[in-house]
Short mmCIF file of C-alpha atoms and ligand atoms in Angstrom, two decimals:
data_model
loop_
_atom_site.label_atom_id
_atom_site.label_comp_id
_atom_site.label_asym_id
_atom_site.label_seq_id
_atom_site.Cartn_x
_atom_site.Cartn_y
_atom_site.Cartn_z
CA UNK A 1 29.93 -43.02 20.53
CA UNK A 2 33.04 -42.14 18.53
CA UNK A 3 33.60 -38.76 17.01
CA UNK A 4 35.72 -37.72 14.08
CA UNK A 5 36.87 -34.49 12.89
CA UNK A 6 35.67 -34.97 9.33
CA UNK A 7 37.95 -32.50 6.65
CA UNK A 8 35.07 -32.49 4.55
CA UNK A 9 32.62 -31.20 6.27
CA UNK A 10 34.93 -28.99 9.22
CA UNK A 11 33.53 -30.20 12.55
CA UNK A 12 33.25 -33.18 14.69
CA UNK A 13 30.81 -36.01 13.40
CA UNK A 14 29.37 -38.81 15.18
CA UNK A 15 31.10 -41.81 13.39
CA UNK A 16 27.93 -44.10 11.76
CA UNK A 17 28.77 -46.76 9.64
CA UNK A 18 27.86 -47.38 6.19
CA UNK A 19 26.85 -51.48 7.94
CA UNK A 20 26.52 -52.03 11.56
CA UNK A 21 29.53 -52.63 13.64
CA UNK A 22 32.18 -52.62 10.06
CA UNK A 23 34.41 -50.03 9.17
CA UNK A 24 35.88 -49.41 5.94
CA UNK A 25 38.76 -47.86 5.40
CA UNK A 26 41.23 -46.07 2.56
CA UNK A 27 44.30 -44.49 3.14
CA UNK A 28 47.05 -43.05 0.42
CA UNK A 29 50.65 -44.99 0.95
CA UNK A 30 53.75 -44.39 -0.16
CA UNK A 31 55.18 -43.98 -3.44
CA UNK A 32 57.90 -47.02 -3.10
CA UNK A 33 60.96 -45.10 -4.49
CA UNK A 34 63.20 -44.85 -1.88
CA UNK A 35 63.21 -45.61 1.96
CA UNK A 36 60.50 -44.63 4.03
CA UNK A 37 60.91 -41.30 6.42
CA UNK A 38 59.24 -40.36 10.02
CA UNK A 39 57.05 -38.30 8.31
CA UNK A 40 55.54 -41.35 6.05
CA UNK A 41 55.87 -43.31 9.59
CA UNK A 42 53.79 -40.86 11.07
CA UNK A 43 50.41 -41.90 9.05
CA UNK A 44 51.34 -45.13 8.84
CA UNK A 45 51.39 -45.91 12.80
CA UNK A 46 48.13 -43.54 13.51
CA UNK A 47 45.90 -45.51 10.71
CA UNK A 48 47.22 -48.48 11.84
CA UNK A 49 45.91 -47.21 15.79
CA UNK A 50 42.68 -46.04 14.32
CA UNK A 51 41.90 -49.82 13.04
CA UNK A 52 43.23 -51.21 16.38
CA UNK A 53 40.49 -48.53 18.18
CA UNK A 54 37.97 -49.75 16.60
CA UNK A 55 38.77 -53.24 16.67
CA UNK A 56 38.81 -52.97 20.69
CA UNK A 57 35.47 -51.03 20.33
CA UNK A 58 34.00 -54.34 18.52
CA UNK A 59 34.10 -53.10 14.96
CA UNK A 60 35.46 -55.02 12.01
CA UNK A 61 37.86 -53.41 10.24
CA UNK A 62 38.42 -53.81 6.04
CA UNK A 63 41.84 -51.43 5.56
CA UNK A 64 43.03 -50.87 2.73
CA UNK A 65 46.41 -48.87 1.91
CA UNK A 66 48.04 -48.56 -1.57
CA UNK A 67 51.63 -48.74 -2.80
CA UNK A 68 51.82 -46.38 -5.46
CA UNK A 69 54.18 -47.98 -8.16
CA UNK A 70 54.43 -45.56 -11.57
CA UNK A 71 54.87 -41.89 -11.37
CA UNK A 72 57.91 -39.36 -12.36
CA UNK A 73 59.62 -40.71 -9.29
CA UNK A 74 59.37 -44.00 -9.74
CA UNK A 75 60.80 -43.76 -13.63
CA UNK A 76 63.29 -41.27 -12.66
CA UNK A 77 64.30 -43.88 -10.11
CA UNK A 78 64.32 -46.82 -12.59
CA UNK A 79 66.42 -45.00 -15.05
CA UNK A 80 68.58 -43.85 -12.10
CA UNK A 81 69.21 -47.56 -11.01
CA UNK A 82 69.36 -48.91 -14.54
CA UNK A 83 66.49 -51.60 -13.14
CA UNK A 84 62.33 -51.91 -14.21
CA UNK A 85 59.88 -50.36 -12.23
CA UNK A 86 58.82 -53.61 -11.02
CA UNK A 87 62.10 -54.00 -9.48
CA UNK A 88 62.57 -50.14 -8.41
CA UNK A 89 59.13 -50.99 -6.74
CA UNK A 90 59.26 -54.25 -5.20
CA UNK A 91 62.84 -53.46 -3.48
CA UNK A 92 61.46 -50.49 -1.70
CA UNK A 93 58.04 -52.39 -0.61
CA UNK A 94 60.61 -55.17 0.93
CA UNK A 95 62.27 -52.41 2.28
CA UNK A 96 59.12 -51.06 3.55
CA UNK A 97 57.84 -53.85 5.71
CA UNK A 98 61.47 -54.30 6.83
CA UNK A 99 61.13 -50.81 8.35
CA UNK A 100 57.55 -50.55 9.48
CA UNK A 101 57.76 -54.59 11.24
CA UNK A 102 59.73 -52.62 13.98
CA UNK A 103 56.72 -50.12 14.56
CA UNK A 104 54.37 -53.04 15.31
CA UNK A 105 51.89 -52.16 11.77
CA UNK A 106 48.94 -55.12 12.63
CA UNK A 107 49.33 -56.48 8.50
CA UNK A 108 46.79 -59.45 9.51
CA UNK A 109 44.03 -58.82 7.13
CA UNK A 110 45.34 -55.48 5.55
CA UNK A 111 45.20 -54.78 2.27
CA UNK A 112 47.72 -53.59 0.29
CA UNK A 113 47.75 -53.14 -3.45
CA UNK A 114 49.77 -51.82 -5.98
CA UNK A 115 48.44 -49.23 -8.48
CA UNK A 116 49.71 -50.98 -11.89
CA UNK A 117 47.61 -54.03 -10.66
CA UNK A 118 44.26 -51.64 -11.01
CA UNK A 119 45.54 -50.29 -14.52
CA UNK A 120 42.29 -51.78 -16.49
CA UNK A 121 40.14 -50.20 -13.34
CA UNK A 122 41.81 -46.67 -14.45
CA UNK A 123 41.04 -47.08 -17.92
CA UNK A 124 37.38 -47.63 -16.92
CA UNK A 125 36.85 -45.15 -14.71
CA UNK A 126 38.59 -42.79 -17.33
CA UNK A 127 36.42 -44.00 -20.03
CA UNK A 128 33.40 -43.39 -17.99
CA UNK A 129 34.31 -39.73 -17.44
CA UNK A 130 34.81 -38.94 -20.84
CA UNK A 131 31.43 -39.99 -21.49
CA UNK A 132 29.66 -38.24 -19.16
CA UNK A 133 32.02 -35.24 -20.27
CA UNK A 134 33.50 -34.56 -17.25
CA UNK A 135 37.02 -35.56 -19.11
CA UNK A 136 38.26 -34.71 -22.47
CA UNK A 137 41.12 -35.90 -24.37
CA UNK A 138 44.00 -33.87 -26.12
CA UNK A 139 46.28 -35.74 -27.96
CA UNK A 140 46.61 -39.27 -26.23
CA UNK A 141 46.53 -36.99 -23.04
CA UNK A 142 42.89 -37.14 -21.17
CA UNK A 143 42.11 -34.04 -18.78
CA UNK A 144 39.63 -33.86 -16.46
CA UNK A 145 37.27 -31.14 -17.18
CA UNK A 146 36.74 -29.35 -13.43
CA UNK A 147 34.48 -26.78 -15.41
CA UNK A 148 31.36 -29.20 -15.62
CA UNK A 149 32.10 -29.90 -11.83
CA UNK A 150 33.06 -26.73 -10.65
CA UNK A 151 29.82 -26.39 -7.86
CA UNK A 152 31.38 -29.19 -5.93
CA UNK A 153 35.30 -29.05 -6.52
CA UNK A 154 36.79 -27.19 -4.01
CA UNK A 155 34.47 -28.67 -1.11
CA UNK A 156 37.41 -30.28 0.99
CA UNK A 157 40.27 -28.03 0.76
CA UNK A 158 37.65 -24.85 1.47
CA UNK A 159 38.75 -22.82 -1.43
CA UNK A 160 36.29 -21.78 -4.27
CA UNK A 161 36.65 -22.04 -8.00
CA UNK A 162 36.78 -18.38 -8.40
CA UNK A 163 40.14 -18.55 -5.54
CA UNK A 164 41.77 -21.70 -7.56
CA UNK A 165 41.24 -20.12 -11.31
CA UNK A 166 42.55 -16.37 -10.69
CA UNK A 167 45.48 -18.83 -8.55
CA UNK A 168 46.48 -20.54 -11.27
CA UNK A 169 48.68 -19.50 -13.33
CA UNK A 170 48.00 -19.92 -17.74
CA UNK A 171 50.79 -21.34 -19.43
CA UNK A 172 50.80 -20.34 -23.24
CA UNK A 173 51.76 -23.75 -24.46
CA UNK A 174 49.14 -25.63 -21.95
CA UNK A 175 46.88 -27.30 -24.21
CA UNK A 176 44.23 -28.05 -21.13
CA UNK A 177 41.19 -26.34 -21.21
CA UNK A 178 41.56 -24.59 -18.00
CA UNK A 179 44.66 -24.66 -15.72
CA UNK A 180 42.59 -26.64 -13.14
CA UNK A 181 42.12 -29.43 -15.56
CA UNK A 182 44.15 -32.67 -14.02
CA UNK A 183 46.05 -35.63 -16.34
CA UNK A 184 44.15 -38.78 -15.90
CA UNK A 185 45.72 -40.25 -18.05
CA UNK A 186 49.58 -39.69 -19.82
CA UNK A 187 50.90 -40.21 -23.12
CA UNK A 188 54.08 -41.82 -23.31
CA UNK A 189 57.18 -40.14 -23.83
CA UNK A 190 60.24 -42.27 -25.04
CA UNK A 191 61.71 -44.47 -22.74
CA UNK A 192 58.89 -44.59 -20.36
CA UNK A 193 56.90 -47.91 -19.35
CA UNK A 194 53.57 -47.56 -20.65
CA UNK A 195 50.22 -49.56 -21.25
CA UNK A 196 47.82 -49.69 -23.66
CA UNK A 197 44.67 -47.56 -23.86
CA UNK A 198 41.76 -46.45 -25.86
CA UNK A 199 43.58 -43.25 -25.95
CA UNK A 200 47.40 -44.67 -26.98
CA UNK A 201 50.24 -46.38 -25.12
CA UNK A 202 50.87 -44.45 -21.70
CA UNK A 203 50.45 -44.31 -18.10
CA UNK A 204 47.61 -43.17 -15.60
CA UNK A 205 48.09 -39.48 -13.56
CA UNK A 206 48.47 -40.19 -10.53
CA UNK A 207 45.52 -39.37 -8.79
CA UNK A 208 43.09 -42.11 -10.65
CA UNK A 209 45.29 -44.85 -9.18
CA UNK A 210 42.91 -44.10 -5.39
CA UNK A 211 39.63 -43.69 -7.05
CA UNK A 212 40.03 -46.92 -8.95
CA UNK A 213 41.53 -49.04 -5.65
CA UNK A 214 39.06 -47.82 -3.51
CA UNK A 215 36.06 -48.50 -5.92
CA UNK A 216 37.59 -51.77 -6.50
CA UNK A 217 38.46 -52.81 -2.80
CA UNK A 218 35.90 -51.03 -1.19
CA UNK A 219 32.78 -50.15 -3.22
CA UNK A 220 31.63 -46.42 -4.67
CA UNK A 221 30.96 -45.32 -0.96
CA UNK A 222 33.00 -46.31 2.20
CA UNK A 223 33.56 -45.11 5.42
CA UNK A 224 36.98 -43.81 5.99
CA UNK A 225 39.48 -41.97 4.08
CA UNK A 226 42.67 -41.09 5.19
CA UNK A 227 46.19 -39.75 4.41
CA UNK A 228 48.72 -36.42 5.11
CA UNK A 229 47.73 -33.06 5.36
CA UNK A 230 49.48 -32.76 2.14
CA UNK A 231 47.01 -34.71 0.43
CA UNK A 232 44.06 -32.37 1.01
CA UNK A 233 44.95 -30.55 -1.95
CA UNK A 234 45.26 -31.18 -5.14
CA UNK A 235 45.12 -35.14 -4.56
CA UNK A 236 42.07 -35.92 -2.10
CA UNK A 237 40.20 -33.15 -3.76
CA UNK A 238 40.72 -34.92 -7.27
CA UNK A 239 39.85 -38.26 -5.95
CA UNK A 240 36.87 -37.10 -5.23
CA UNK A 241 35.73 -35.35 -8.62
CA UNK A 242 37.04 -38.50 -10.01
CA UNK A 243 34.96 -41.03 -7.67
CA UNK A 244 31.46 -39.14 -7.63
CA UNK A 245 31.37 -38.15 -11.50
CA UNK A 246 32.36 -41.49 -12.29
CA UNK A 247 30.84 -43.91 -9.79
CA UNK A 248 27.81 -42.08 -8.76
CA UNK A 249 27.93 -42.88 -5.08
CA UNK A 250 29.41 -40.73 -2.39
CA UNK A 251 33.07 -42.34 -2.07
CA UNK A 252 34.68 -41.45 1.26
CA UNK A 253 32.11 -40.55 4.16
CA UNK A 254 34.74 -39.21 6.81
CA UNK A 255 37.94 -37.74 5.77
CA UNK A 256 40.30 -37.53 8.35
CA UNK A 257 44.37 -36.05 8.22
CA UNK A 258 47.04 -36.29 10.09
CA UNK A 259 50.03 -33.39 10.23
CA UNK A 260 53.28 -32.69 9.60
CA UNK A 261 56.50 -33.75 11.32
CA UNK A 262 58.40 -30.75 11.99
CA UNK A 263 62.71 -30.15 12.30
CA UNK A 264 63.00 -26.71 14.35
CA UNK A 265 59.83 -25.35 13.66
CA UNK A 266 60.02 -26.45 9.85
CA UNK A 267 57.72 -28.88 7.71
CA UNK A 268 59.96 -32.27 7.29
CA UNK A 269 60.11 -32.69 3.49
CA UNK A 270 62.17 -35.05 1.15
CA UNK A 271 62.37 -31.79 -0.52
CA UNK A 272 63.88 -29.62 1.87
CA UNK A 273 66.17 -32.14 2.32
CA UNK A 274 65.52 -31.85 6.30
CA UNK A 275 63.86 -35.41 6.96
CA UNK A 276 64.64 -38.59 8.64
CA UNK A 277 64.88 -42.13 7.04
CA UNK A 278 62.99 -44.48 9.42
CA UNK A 279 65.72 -46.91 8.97
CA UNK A 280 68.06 -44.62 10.50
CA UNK A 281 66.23 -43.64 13.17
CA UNK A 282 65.45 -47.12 14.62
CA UNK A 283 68.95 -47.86 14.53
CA UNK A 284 69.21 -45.21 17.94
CA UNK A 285 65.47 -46.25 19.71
CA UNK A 286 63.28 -49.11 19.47
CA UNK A 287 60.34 -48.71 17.15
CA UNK A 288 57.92 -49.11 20.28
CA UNK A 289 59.63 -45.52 21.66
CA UNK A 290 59.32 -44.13 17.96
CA UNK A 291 55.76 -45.32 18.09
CA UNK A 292 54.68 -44.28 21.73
CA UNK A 293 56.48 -40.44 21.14
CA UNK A 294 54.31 -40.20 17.75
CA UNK A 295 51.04 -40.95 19.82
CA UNK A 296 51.80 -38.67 22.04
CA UNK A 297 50.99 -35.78 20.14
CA UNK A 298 47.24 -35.46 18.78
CA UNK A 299 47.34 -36.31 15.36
CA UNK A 300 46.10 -33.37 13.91
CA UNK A 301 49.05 -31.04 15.77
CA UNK A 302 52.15 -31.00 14.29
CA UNK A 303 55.08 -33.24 15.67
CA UNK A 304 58.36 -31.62 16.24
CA UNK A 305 60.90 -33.66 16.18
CA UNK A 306 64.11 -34.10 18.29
CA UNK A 307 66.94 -36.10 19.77
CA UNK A 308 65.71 -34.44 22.95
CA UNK A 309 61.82 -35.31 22.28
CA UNK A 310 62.52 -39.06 21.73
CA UNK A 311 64.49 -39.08 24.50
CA UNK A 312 61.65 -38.00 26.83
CA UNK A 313 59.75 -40.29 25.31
CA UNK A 314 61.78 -43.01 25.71
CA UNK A 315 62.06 -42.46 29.68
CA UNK A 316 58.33 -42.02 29.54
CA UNK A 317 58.05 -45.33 28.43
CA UNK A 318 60.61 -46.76 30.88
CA UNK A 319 58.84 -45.59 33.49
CA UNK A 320 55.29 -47.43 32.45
CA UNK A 321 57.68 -50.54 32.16
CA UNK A 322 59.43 -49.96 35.61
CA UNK A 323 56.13 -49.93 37.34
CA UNK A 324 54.90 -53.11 35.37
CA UNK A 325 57.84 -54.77 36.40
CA UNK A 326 57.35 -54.15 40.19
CA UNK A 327 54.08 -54.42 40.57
CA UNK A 328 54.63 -57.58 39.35
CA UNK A 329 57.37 -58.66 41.85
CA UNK A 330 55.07 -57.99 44.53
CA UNK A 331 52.50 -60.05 42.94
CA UNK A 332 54.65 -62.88 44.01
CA UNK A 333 55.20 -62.24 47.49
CA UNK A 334 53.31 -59.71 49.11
CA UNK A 335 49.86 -61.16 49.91
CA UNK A 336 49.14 -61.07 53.18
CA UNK A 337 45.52 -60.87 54.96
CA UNK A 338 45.96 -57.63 56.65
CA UNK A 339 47.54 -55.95 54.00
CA UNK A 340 46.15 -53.10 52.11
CA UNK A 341 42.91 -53.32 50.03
CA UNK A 342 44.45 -50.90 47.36
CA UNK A 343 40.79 -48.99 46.98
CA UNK A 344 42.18 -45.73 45.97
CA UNK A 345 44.11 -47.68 43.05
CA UNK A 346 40.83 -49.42 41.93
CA UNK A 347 39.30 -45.78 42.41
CA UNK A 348 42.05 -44.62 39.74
CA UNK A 349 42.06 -47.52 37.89
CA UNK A 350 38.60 -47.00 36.80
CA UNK A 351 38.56 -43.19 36.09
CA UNK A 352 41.78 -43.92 33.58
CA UNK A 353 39.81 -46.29 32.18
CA UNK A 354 36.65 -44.14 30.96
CA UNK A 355 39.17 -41.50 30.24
CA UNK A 356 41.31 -43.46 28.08
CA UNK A 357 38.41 -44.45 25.97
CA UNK A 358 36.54 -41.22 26.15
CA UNK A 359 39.59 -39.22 24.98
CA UNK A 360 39.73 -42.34 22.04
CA UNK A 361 35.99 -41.88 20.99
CA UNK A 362 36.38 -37.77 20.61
CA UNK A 363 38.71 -37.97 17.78
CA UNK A 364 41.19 -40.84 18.52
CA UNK A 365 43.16 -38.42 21.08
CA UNK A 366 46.13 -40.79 21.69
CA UNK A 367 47.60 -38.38 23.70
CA UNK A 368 44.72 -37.82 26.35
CA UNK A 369 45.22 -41.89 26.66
CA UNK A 370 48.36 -42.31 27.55
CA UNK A 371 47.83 -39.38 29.83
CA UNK A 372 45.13 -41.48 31.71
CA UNK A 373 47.66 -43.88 31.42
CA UNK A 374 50.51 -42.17 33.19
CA UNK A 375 47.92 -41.10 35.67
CA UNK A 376 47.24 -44.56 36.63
CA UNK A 377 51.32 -45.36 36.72
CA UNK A 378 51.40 -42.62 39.38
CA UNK A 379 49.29 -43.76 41.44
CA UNK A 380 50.40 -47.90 40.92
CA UNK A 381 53.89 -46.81 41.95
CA UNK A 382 52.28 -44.97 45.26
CA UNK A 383 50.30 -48.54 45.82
CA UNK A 384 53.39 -51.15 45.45
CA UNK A 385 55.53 -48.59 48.03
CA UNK A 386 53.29 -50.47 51.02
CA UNK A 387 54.55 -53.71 51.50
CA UNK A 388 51.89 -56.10 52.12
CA UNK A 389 48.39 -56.45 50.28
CA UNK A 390 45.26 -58.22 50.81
CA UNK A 391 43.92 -60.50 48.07
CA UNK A 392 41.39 -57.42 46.77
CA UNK A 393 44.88 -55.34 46.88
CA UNK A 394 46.36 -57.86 45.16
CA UNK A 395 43.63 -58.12 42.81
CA UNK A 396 43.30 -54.46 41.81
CA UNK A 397 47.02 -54.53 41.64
CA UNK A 398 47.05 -57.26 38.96
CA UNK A 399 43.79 -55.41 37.01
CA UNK A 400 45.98 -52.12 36.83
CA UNK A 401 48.44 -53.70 35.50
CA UNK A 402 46.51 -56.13 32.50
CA UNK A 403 44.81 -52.76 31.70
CA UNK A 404 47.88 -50.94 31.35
CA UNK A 405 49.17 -53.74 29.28
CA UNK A 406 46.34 -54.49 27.11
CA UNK A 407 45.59 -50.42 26.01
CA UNK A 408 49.32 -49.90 25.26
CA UNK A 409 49.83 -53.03 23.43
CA UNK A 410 47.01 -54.02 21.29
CA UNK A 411 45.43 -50.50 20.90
CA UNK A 412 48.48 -47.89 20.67
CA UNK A 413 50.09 -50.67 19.60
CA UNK A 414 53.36 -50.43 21.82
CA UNK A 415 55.42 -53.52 23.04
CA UNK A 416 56.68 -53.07 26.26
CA UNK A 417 59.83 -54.54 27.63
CA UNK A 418 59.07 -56.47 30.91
CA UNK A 419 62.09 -59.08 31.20
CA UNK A 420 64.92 -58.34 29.58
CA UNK A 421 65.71 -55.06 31.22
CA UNK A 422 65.91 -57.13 34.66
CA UNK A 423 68.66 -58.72 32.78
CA UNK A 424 70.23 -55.29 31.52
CA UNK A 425 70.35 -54.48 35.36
CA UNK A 426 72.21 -57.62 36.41
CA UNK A 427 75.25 -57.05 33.76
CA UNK A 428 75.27 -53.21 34.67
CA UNK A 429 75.44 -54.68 38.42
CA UNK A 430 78.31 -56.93 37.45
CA UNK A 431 79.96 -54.61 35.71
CA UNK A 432 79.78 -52.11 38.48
CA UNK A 433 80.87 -54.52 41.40
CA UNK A 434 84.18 -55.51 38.80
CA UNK A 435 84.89 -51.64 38.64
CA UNK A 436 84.74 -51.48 42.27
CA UNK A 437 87.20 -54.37 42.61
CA UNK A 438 89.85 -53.24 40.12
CA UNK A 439 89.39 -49.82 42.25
CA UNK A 440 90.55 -52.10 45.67
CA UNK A 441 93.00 -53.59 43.55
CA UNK A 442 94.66 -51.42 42.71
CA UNK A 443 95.03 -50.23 46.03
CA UNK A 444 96.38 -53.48 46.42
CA UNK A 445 93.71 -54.67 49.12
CA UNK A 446 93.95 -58.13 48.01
CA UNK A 447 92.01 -59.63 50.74
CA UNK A 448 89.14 -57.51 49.52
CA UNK A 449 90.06 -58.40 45.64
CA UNK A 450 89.93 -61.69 46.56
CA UNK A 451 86.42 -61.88 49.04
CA UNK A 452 84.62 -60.45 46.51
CA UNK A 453 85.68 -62.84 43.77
CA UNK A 454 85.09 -65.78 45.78
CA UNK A 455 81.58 -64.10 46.20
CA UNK A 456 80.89 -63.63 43.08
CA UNK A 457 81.70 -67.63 42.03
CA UNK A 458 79.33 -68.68 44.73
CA UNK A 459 76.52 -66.60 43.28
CA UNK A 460 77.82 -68.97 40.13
CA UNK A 461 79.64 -65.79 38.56
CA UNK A 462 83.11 -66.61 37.10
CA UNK A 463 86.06 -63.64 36.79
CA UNK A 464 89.07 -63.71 35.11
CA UNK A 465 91.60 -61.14 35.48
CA UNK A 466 93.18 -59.69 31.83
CA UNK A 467 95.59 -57.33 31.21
CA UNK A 468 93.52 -54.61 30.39
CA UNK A 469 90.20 -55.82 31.89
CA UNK A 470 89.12 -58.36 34.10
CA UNK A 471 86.34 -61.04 32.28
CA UNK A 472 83.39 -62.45 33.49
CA UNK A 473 80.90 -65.30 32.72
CA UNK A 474 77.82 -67.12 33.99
ZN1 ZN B 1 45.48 -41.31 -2.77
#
């Protein structure tokens, strides 16, 4: 049985699907003006584990995750670049797979559209609010009117009507009926791309773009939403005023948020101007390290994030690979009929097992996972320290291992490095044995100098002395 902490209705819910064994899925993307940051990442790699869960639990997934393509950033950036938002838009959605194909996103089967493809959904929806009054329209501006819906507005976010009006503040020149009211729908101003509407040339607000996607992609009721704490309020909360007065049905079922990345104890905000490209960042670690230190944390904690943090993640992960790696050297050789049986590995193996998928069905806790998952590395590394193993040691041995393997790869969605680091190892070797020669050199021990070259070139290693530094090749 899975369980999700549900915003909507503040505790943990049994997950029960709208149809048996299918899960669908909405979750708010990016607004494609610039390059992505961690804290964009950060959703984008924990949705993406979420639909890996509960793939491995047998469900089929339908995922769907917008690009949102036309709002004040996106003109700003336009007119900033002297290109259309088209192009502002489809250079930063290049740019975005570019980025996120290094955190492993599985985009077989995702969904991915772009707001100004659903503009004729908007106007729909729109029109359909206005006639059930639950929008109004002020000079080729349409509001919607959170009066006629102000019993259920406010459900998500846990504040009342009475809380958000005396909040608000009232702007003399605001020509909404109440300073709740949201644009559904903009007039155009000069300059601006705009389309054509009942109401005038202009452009949706941008809240309408999710309501009209989702209905679209997914139907009037669905299973999953998702997105940033951030979203809670004003945007999820105006999806779904939009969605239910429209539509009828119940739109999202299960509402579930992730939160913030932090710098030094502070929210990570294009804004702040404290925040991390993506790019940048996977230009020091691997995306699989990026990936495996944002599972770490349970998604609803904050992250903080750190040189220092990374780091330890990064050595984490080594040391999941390390074990791989010689467990499976002494799959090759060890077997032997007296050897050990390896039951207190098997006993281990299966504990980690149930715990990694118990911690996954109470709320997708990544982190209790790869906790199991360490757990079971202990222990593996205790195992491979005898030296011979009978064919059930050998066995568990190999189990451990395809578990380990199979959880971190095609659930949390980490690669792991199992060959190339045993070639790492042999050019740090070479390069170490070289130092040590120029070392005897120049202590002019030639006979030394010279018995290790002529050891190296039987092991098929060439050297050649330079001026500076002394070259090698295979
Ligand atoms: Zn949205």
């Amino acid at each position: 049985m899975i369980r999700i902490y549900n915003t909507l209705t503040g505790k943990m819910d049994e997950f029960k699907p709208l149809v048996k064994d299918e899960v669908s899925m909405y979750v708010c993307g990016p607004t494609v003006y610039n390059y992505i940051h961690i804290g964009n990442a950060r959703p984008a790699i924990f949705f993406d584990t979420i639909r890996r869960y509960f793939e491995y639990r047998g469900y089929k997934v339908k995922y769907v995750q917008n690009f949102t393509d036309v709002d004040d950033k996106m003109i700003k950036k336009s007119n900033e670049e002297g290109i259309t938002l088209k192009e502002v838009a489809d250079k930063y959605i290049a740019a975005y797979f570019e980025d996120t194909s290094k955190v492993n996103l599985k985009e077989e089967g995702m969904i991915r559209p772009r707001a100004t493809d659903y503009i004729d959904h908007m106007i729909k929806l729109i029109e359909t609010l206005i006639e059930k009054d639950y929008a109004y329209e002020v000079n080729g501006d349409v509001y919607f009117n959170v009066e006629n819906y102000k019993d259920e507005y406010g459900k998500l976010s846990k504040q009342n009507i009475d809380d958000l009006n005396s909040g608000s503040r009232v702007d003399i020149n605001e020509i909404k009926k109440s300073p709740l009211d949201f644009a559904l729908w903009k007039n155009a101003k000069p300059g601006e791309p705009s389309w054509k509407s009942p109401w005038g040339e202009g452009r949706p607000g941008w809240h309408i773009e999710c309501s009209a996607m989702s209905n679209e992609l997914l139907g009037k009721t669905f299973d999953i939403h998702g997105g940033g704490q951030d979203l809670i309020f004003p945007h999820h909360e105006n999806e779904i005023a939009q969605s239910k007065c429209s539509t009828g049905g119940d739109f999202a079922r299960y509402w579930i948020h992730n939160g913030y990345i932090n710098i030094k104890g502070e929210k990570m905000s294009k804004s702040l101007g404290n925040f991390f490209l993506l790019r940048d960042v996977l230009k020091e670690y691997s995306g699989n390290v990026l990936r495996f230190f944002i599972l770490s944390s349970h998604y609803r904690k904050p992250i903080d994030f750190s040189e220092e943090e990374l780091k330890q993640s990064k050595t984490g992960l080594e040391r999941i690979e390390n074990a791989i790696i010689r467990a499976n050297e002494v799959l090759k050789y060890a077997m032997e009929e007296d050897g050990i049986k390896g039951e207190e590995l098997n006993e281990v193996l299966k504990v980690s097992k149930e715990k990694f998928v118990s911690g996954m069905d109470e709320d997708f806790n990544t982190a209790m996972g790869i906790g199991a998952i360490f757990e079971l590395v202990k222990e593996l590394n205790k195992t491979i320290e005898n030296k011979k193993f009978s064919q059930e040691g050998m066995d568990v041995i190999k189990n451990t291992v395809e578990f380990i393997i199979e959880v971190l790869e095609n659930v949390l969605g980490v690669k792991l490095t199992l060959e190339t680091k045993v070639e790492d190892l042999t050019k740090e070797l070479i390069e170490f044995i070289l130092k040590l020669r120029t070392d005897v050199r120049n202590e002019k021990n030639w006979a030394l100098s010279d018995k290790i070259r002529d050891g190296l070139s039987e092991l098929g290693i060439k050297i050649k002395d330079g001026k500076d530094k002394t070259q090698w090749s295979i």
